[in-house]
Amino acid sequence: MSDVTLAIFILWVFIFIYSILGSIDFGTGFWAMLFDRRGSRTNAGAIANRFLSPTWKVTNVFLVLLVVALVGFFPRSMYTLAAVLVLPVGLALLLLTIRSTFMVFAFAFRKWSRLLIVVSGVTGLLIPGLLISVLPVTLGGFVTIDGGVPHLELAKLFSSPTEYAHLGFGLSTELFLSAIFLADYSREAEDEQAYRIYRKLGIVLGPLTLIMALLTTFTMAPEAAWIVEGFREQALWFGYSVIAFLLGYGALFWKRNSGFIGFPRWTVAAVVVQYALASYAYGVSHMPYLIYPILTVEQGFTNHTMFRSLLIGYIVSSVVLAPVFYWFWRLFLKDKRYLKQKPEGSS
C-alpha cells in the first residue's frame, strides 16, 4: 500500500467515525430538545440527555483527530480547501463552539438548562447541514478559478437541487442513527416506554434515509457525472450496503422469546456496517480527487518523512486513547447505575 493510499484510508477512518458519532450526538441533541417538556409522561428526553451529557466531548476528540490528519497528511491542499470551504466549515465550527459552550452550561446550571438544551438541539440540526454542504462542492461545478484563486459560487450552490438533496440525506441520516441508537440505549436502561418511542422513530426514518440517498444520486449536477459513473463501478459494494440496511431494519421487527419486539443492538451494528460499506464505495468512486477537477490527493500529499512521523504519532496516540475509550464505554454506556438513574423531579 502506497503512502498516499494509506493516508487517505486513515483520513477516511476518521471521517467515518466522526460522521457516525457526530450523527448520533447531534441527533440526540435534537431528540433531547423535542422531548424536553414539562409534565411529559415519557423519559425519552431524559434518556437522550443522559447519553448526551458525557459523550459530546468524545465526539469532539475525533473531530480534532480528523482535522489534524487532514492538515498533516495533505498540507498542500489546505490553501485550496480553505479558500473554497471557509464559509460552510467556518460557520459549522462557530456553531459547534456555541453548542459546546451551551452544553457545558446546560449541565452546570439547571436554571437555564431548558433554554440551553433548545440551543443545543437547533445547532445540532444546523451543523450537519453545513458539513454535508461540503460534499456537493467537492463534486465539481461550483468552484471557479479567478487569477489562480479558487472561489465557491454560493448562488449556484444554493440554487442546485443536489445541495438540498444532500442536506435532506444528512438530516435524515442524523435523526435515523440517533433514533436507533437511543432505542438500544433505552433498552439497556430497561426503559420500555422510551424504547418504543425511539423504535417507532427508527421505523419511520429508515426508509426515508434510503430514499434520500437515492435522490441525492439522481439530483447530482451534470458536472458530477464522473462520480456517478464511479458509483456504477462500485455497485456491488452499494448492494452489500443495502443488504446490511435491510437486515438492520428488519431487526426492529424480530420477536424475542419473551414476546419483546426488536433487537436494537443488531440494528445499530448492521446500520453502521451499511454506512461503512456505502462510504467506502463513495470514497473509492471519489478518488483520486479531493475537489474535482482542481485538486487530487497526490497534489495535496505531504512528503514521505513527514508521513512516517505522523503515522507513528497516530499509532502511539491510538494505543494511549484505546483504554480511555473502553473505560468511558464501560462507565457511561454499560453501567446500570448510571443508565437507570431517575431524572430530576421524578419520584
Tab-separated table of N, CA and C in Angstrom, residues 176-278:
chain	number	residue	atom	x	y	z
A	176	PHE	N	-32.031	9.298	11.996
A	176	PHE	CA	-32.212	7.838	11.985
A	176	PHE	C	-31.186	7.151	12.876
A	177	LEU	N	-29.908	7.501	12.704
A	177	LEU	CA	-28.860	6.876	13.506
A	177	LEU	C	-29.058	7.147	14.990
A	178	SER	N	-29.384	8.391	15.330
A	178	SER	CA	-29.573	8.724	16.741
A	178	SER	C	-30.799	8.027	17.309
A	179	ALA	N	-31.864	7.873	16.512
A	179	ALA	CA	-33.083	7.221	16.998
A	179	ALA	C	-32.840	5.748	17.317
A	180	ILE	N	-32.177	5.025	16.405
A	180	ILE	CA	-31.962	3.602	16.664
A	180	ILE	C	-30.931	3.400	17.777
A	181	PHE	N	-29.959	4.316	17.873
A	181	PHE	CA	-29.002	4.198	18.974
A	181	PHE	C	-29.706	4.433	20.309
A	182	LEU	N	-30.562	5.450	20.371
A	182	LEU	CA	-31.276	5.727	21.618
A	182	LEU	C	-32.278	4.628	21.943
A	183	ALA	N	-32.786	3.941	20.907
A	183	ALA	CA	-33.634	2.777	21.163
A	183	ALA	C	-32.823	1.708	21.899
A	184	ASP	N	-31.619	1.452	21.429
A	184	ASP	CA	-30.752	0.483	22.092
A	184	ASP	C	-30.350	0.962	23.478
A	185	TYR	N	-30.071	2.258	23.606
A	185	TYR	CA	-29.683	2.846	24.893
A	185	TYR	C	-30.838	2.741	25.892
A	186	SER	N	-32.062	2.973	25.414
A	186	SER	CA	-33.240	2.855	26.274
A	186	SER	C	-33.443	1.409	26.709
A	187	ARG	N	-33.200	0.496	25.788
A	187	ARG	CA	-33.325	-0.928	26.108
A	187	ARG	C	-32.295	-1.328	27.153
A	188	GLU	N	-31.073	-0.815	27.024
A	188	GLU	CA	-30.032	-1.106	28.001
A	188	GLU	C	-30.411	-0.547	29.371
A	189	ALA	N	-31.086	0.618	29.363
A	189	ALA	CA	-31.537	1.234	30.610
A	189	ALA	C	-32.836	0.623	31.125
A	190	GLU	N	-33.391	-0.337	30.359
A	190	GLU	CA	-34.636	-1.024	30.712
A	190	GLU	C	-35.801	-0.049	30.844
A	191	ASP	N	-35.817	0.967	29.974
A	191	ASP	CA	-36.930	1.916	29.904
A	191	ASP	C	-37.744	1.575	28.661
A	192	GLU	N	-38.766	0.739	28.839
A	192	GLU	CA	-39.522	0.221	27.705
A	192	GLU	C	-40.306	1.314	26.984
A	193	GLN	N	-40.804	2.300	27.729
A	193	GLN	CA	-41.592	3.358	27.109
A	193	GLN	C	-40.732	4.190	26.160
A	194	ALA	N	-39.551	4.592	26.615
A	194	ALA	CA	-38.637	5.346	25.754
A	194	ALA	C	-38.197	4.495	24.575
A	195	TYR	N	-37.987	3.196	24.819
A	195	TYR	CA	-37.594	2.311	23.727
A	195	TYR	C	-38.638	2.290	22.619
A	196	ARG	N	-39.899	2.175	22.996
A	196	ARG	CA	-40.953	2.123	21.990
A	196	ARG	C	-41.006	3.402	21.160
A	197	ILE	N	-40.763	4.539	21.802
A	197	ILE	CA	-40.778	5.816	21.086
A	197	ILE	C	-39.666	5.869	20.051
A	198	TYR	N	-38.444	5.542	20.470
A	198	TYR	CA	-37.311	5.635	19.555
A	198	TYR	C	-37.356	4.538	18.485
A	199	ARG	N	-37.917	3.390	18.828
A	199	ARG	CA	-38.077	2.333	17.826
A	199	ARG	C	-39.024	2.785	16.714
A	200	LYS	N	-40.126	3.412	17.093
A	200	LYS	CA	-41.071	3.910	16.091
A	200	LYS	C	-40.427	4.974	15.200
A	201	LEU	N	-39.632	5.848	15.806
A	201	LEU	CA	-38.928	6.858	15.021
A	201	LEU	C	-37.961	6.202	14.038
A	202	GLY	N	-37.258	5.170	14.492
A	202	GLY	CA	-36.345	4.450	13.606
A	202	GLY	C	-37.076	3.783	12.453
A	203	ILE	N	-38.252	3.223	12.724
A	203	ILE	CA	-39.039	2.570	11.677
A	203	ILE	C	-39.462	3.577	10.614
A	204	VAL	N	-39.825	4.785	11.025
A	204	VAL	CA	-40.252	5.815	10.074
A	204	VAL	C	-39.076	6.384	9.290
A	205	LEU	N	-37.968	6.635	9.993
A	205	LEU	CA	-36.844	7.344	9.378
A	205	LEU	C	-35.956	6.443	8.517
A	206	GLY	N	-35.968	5.142	8.761
A	206	GLY	CA	-35.118	4.236	7.989
A	206	GLY	C	-35.372	4.294	6.496
A	207	PRO	N	-36.599	4.035	6.033
A	207	PRO	CA	-36.877	4.120	4.594
A	207	PRO	C	-36.658	5.520	4.033
A	208	LEU	N	-36.960	6.543	4.835
A	208	LEU	CA	-36.754	7.923	4.373
A	208	LEU	C	-35.282	8.181	4.075
A	209	THR	N	-34.406	7.660	4.912
A	209	THR	CA	-32.965	7.828	4.694
A	209	THR	C	-32.522	7.160	3.404
A	210	LEU	N	-33.039	5.953	3.146
A	210	LEU	CA	-32.683	5.232	1.922
A	210	LEU	C	-33.183	5.981	0.690
A	211	ILE	N	-34.383	6.530	0.768
A	211	ILE	CA	-34.945	7.308	-0.351
A	211	ILE	C	-34.103	8.557	-0.608
A	212	MET	N	-33.695	9.238	0.468
A	212	MET	CA	-32.886	10.450	0.309
A	212	MET	C	-31.524	10.128	-0.288
A	213	ALA	N	-30.958	8.962	0.033
A	213	ALA	CA	-29.677	8.562	-0.554
A	213	ALA	C	-29.810	8.389	-2.064
A	214	LEU	N	-30.894	7.761	-2.504
A	214	LEU	CA	-31.130	7.592	-3.939
A	214	LEU	C	-31.397	8.935	-4.607
A	215	LEU	N	-32.168	9.785	-3.948
A	215	LEU	CA	-32.484	11.098	-4.507
A	215	LEU	C	-31.224	11.943	-4.669
A	216	THR	N	-30.301	11.817	-3.724
A	216	THR	CA	-29.046	12.564	-3.806
A	216	THR	C	-28.273	12.202	-5.072
A	217	THR	N	-28.254	10.931	-5.413
A	217	THR	CA	-27.560	10.487	-6.623
A	217	THR	C	-28.241	11.014	-7.878
A	218	PHE	N	-29.568	10.946	-7.916
A	218	PHE	CA	-30.308	11.352	-9.113
A	218	PHE	C	-30.292	12.863	-9.356
A	219	THR	N	-30.037	13.638	-8.302
A	219	THR	CA	-30.052	15.097	-8.461
A	219	THR	C	-28.661	15.698	-8.650
A	220	MET	N	-27.655	14.867	-8.774
A	220	MET	CA	-26.305	15.402	-8.943
A	220	MET	C	-26.191	16.176	-10.244
A	221	ALA	N	-25.434	17.268	-10.180
A	221	ALA	CA	-25.266	18.139	-11.343
A	221	ALA	C	-24.541	17.399	-12.463
A	222	PRO	N	-24.706	17.877	-13.719
A	222	PRO	CA	-24.015	17.229	-14.850
A	222	PRO	C	-22.505	17.161	-14.661
A	223	GLU	N	-21.946	18.162	-13.952
A	223	GLU	CA	-20.503	18.161	-13.717
A	223	GLU	C	-20.063	16.988	-12.851
A	224	ALA	N	-21.009	16.366	-12.136
A	224	ALA	CA	-20.672	15.248	-11.256
A	224	ALA	C	-20.888	13.893	-11.914
A	225	ALA	N	-21.029	13.899	-13.244
A	225	ALA	CA	-21.252	12.626	-13.955
A	225	ALA	C	-20.100	11.657	-13.727
A	226	TRP	N	-18.916	12.166	-13.486
A	226	TRP	CA	-17.752	11.315	-13.291
A	226	TRP	C	-17.901	10.421	-12.052
A	227	ILE	N	-18.492	10.965	-10.970
A	227	ILE	CA	-18.634	10.155	-9.767
A	227	ILE	C	-19.832	9.217	-9.871
A	228	VAL	N	-20.853	9.611	-10.630
A	228	VAL	CA	-21.986	8.711	-10.858
A	228	VAL	C	-21.514	7.464	-11.593
A	229	GLU	N	-20.610	7.670	-12.545
A	229	GLU	CA	-20.018	6.535	-13.248
A	229	GLU	C	-19.227	5.668	-12.275
A	230	GLY	N	-18.546	6.310	-11.330
A	230	GLY	CA	-17.834	5.562	-10.302
A	230	GLY	C	-18.783	4.756	-9.426
A	231	PHE	N	-19.970	5.324	-9.150
A	231	PHE	CA	-20.978	4.585	-8.380
A	231	PHE	C	-21.374	3.294	-9.094
A	232	ARG	N	-21.498	3.383	-10.400
A	232	ARG	CA	-21.873	2.180	-11.168
A	232	ARG	C	-20.788	1.114	-11.044
A	233	GLU	N	-19.542	1.550	-11.059
A	233	GLU	CA	-18.449	0.585	-10.943
A	233	GLU	C	-18.390	-0.037	-9.552
A	234	GLN	N	-18.905	0.680	-8.545
A	234	GLN	CA	-18.901	0.176	-7.171
A	234	GLN	C	-20.284	-0.339	-6.761
A	235	ALA	N	-21.093	-0.708	-7.757
A	235	ALA	CA	-22.476	-1.105	-7.482
A	235	ALA	C	-22.553	-2.291	-6.512
A	236	LEU	N	-21.571	-3.204	-6.564
A	236	LEU	CA	-21.598	-4.369	-5.694
A	236	LEU	C	-21.505	-3.956	-4.228
A	237	TRP	N	-20.621	-2.999	-3.932
A	237	TRP	CA	-20.477	-2.536	-2.550
A	237	TRP	C	-21.737	-1.825	-2.076
A	238	PHE	N	-22.334	-1.025	-2.956
A	238	PHE	CA	-23.595	-0.381	-2.588
A	238	PHE	C	-24.697	-1.417	-2.383
A	239	GLY	N	-24.659	-2.488	-3.173
A	239	GLY	CA	-25.621	-3.572	-2.985
A	239	GLY	C	-25.467	-4.238	-1.626
A	240	TYR	N	-24.220	-4.510	-1.223
A	240	TYR	CA	-23.970	-5.052	0.111
A	240	TYR	C	-24.490	-4.099	1.190
A	241	SER	N	-24.314	-2.810	0.923
A	241	SER	CA	-24.787	-1.804	1.876
A	241	SER	C	-26.298	-1.884	2.059
A	242	VAL	N	-27.025	-2.026	0.966
A	242	VAL	CA	-28.486	-2.123	1.040
A	242	VAL	C	-28.902	-3.385	1.799
A	243	ILE	N	-28.195	-4.492	1.563
A	243	ILE	CA	-28.499	-5.741	2.273
A	243	ILE	C	-28.302	-5.553	3.780
A	244	ALA	N	-27.201	-4.880	4.165
A	244	ALA	CA	-26.952	-4.617	5.587
A	244	ALA	C	-28.061	-3.761	6.183
A	245	PHE	N	-28.525	-2.771	5.408
A	245	PHE	CA	-29.627	-1.932	5.883
A	245	PHE	C	-30.888	-2.766	6.104
A	246	LEU	N	-31.223	-3.614	5.158
A	246	LEU	CA	-32.434	-4.423	5.262
A	246	LEU	C	-32.368	-5.357	6.469
A	247	LEU	N	-31.190	-5.930	6.714
A	247	LEU	CA	-31.030	-6.787	7.885
A	247	LEU	C	-31.210	-5.995	9.170
A	248	GLY	N	-30.573	-4.811	9.228
A	248	GLY	CA	-30.695	-3.986	10.423
A	248	GLY	C	-32.106	-3.478	10.637
A	249	TYR	N	-32.740	-3.040	9.556
A	249	TYR	CA	-34.110	-2.538	9.663
A	249	TYR	C	-35.060	-3.664	10.060
A	250	GLY	N	-34.844	-4.842	9.495
A	250	GLY	CA	-35.691	-5.979	9.847
A	250	GLY	C	-35.551	-6.379	11.308
A	251	ALA	N	-34.361	-6.131	11.901
A	251	ALA	CA	-34.148	-6.492	13.303
A	251	ALA	C	-35.062	-5.715	14.243
A	252	LEU	N	-35.579	-4.578	13.785
A	252	LEU	CA	-36.526	-3.823	14.607
A	252	LEU	C	-37.857	-4.549	14.756
A	253	PHE	N	-38.101	-5.541	13.917
A	253	PHE	CA	-39.382	-6.248	13.926
A	253	PHE	C	-39.257	-7.691	14.431
A	254	TRP	N	-38.030	-8.149	14.675
A	254	TRP	CA	-37.857	-9.514	15.150
A	254	TRP	C	-38.427	-9.653	16.561
A	255	LYS	N	-39.077	-10.763	16.816
A	255	LYS	CA	-39.655	-11.026	18.131
A	255	LYS	C	-38.726	-11.902	18.948
A	256	ARG	N	-38.564	-11.532	20.205
A	256	ARG	CA	-37.804	-12.346	21.137
A	256	ARG	C	-38.696	-13.438	21.720
A	257	ASN	N	-38.087	-14.397	22.396
A	257	ASN	CA	-38.854	-15.460	23.036
A	257	ASN	C	-39.789	-14.921	24.108
A	258	SER	N	-39.391	-13.808	24.724
A	258	SER	CA	-40.202	-13.201	25.781
A	258	SER	C	-41.388	-12.424	25.229
A	259	GLY	N	-41.459	-12.296	23.900
A	259	GLY	CA	-42.531	-11.511	23.298
A	259	GLY	C	-42.134	-10.081	23.005
A	260	PHE	N	-40.958	-9.662	23.498
A	260	PHE	CA	-40.444	-8.323	23.236
A	260	PHE	C	-40.077	-8.197	21.759
A	261	ILE	N	-40.441	-7.087	21.141
A	261	ILE	CA	-40.222	-6.904	19.707
A	261	ILE	C	-38.989	-6.030	19.470
A	262	GLY	N	-38.077	-6.530	18.662
A	262	GLY	CA	-36.934	-5.733	18.232
A	262	GLY	C	-35.620	-6.128	18.880
A	263	PHE	N	-34.566	-6.103	18.065
A	263	PHE	CA	-33.196	-6.288	18.530
A	263	PHE	C	-32.407	-5.029	18.160
A	264	PRO	N	-32.546	-3.963	18.938
A	264	PRO	CA	-31.936	-2.678	18.564
A	264	PRO	C	-30.416	-2.736	18.445
A	265	ARG	N	-29.771	-3.586	19.235
A	265	ARG	CA	-28.304	-3.684	19.151
A	265	ARG	C	-27.888	-4.198	17.776
A	266	TRP	N	-28.630	-5.189	17.257
A	266	TRP	CA	-28.350	-5.703	15.923
A	266	TRP	C	-28.625	-4.632	14.863
A	267	THR	N	-29.669	-3.846	15.092
A	267	THR	CA	-29.993	-2.773	14.142
A	267	THR	C	-28.859	-1.766	14.055
A	268	VAL	N	-28.373	-1.319	15.202
A	268	VAL	CA	-27.287	-0.341	15.216
A	268	VAL	C	-26.049	-0.909	14.533
A	269	ALA	N	-25.687	-2.143	14.866
A	269	ALA	CA	-24.488	-2.756	14.284
A	269	ALA	C	-24.612	-2.885	12.775
A	270	ALA	N	-25.780	-3.361	12.294
A	270	ALA	CA	-25.968	-3.554	10.852
A	270	ALA	C	-25.977	-2.229	10.105
A	271	VAL	N	-26.583	-1.199	10.690
A	271	VAL	CA	-26.637	0.099	10.026
A	271	VAL	C	-25.247	0.737	9.978
A	272	VAL	N	-24.450	0.571	11.017
A	272	VAL	CA	-23.076	1.071	10.981
A	272	VAL	C	-22.284	0.362	9.883
A	273	VAL	N	-22.470	-0.949	9.759
A	273	VAL	CA	-21.829	-1.693	8.662
A	273	VAL	C	-22.321	-1.163	7.317
A	274	GLN	N	-23.624	-0.897	7.224
A	274	GLN	CA	-24.181	-0.346	5.984
A	274	GLN	C	-23.474	0.941	5.584
A	275	TYR	N	-23.328	1.857	6.540
A	275	TYR	CA	-22.691	3.136	6.225
A	275	TYR	C	-21.201	2.962	5.936
A	276	ALA	N	-20.574	1.985	6.573
A	276	ALA	CA	-19.164	1.721	6.286
A	276	ALA	C	-18.990	1.264	4.841
A	277	LEU	N	-19.840	0.349	4.399
A	277	LEU	CA	-19.761	-0.154	3.031
A	277	LEU	C	-20.074	0.949	2.021
A	278	ALA	N	-21.133	1.711	2.288
A	278	ALA	CA	-21.529	2.768	1.360
A	278	ALA	C	-20.485	3.871	1.295
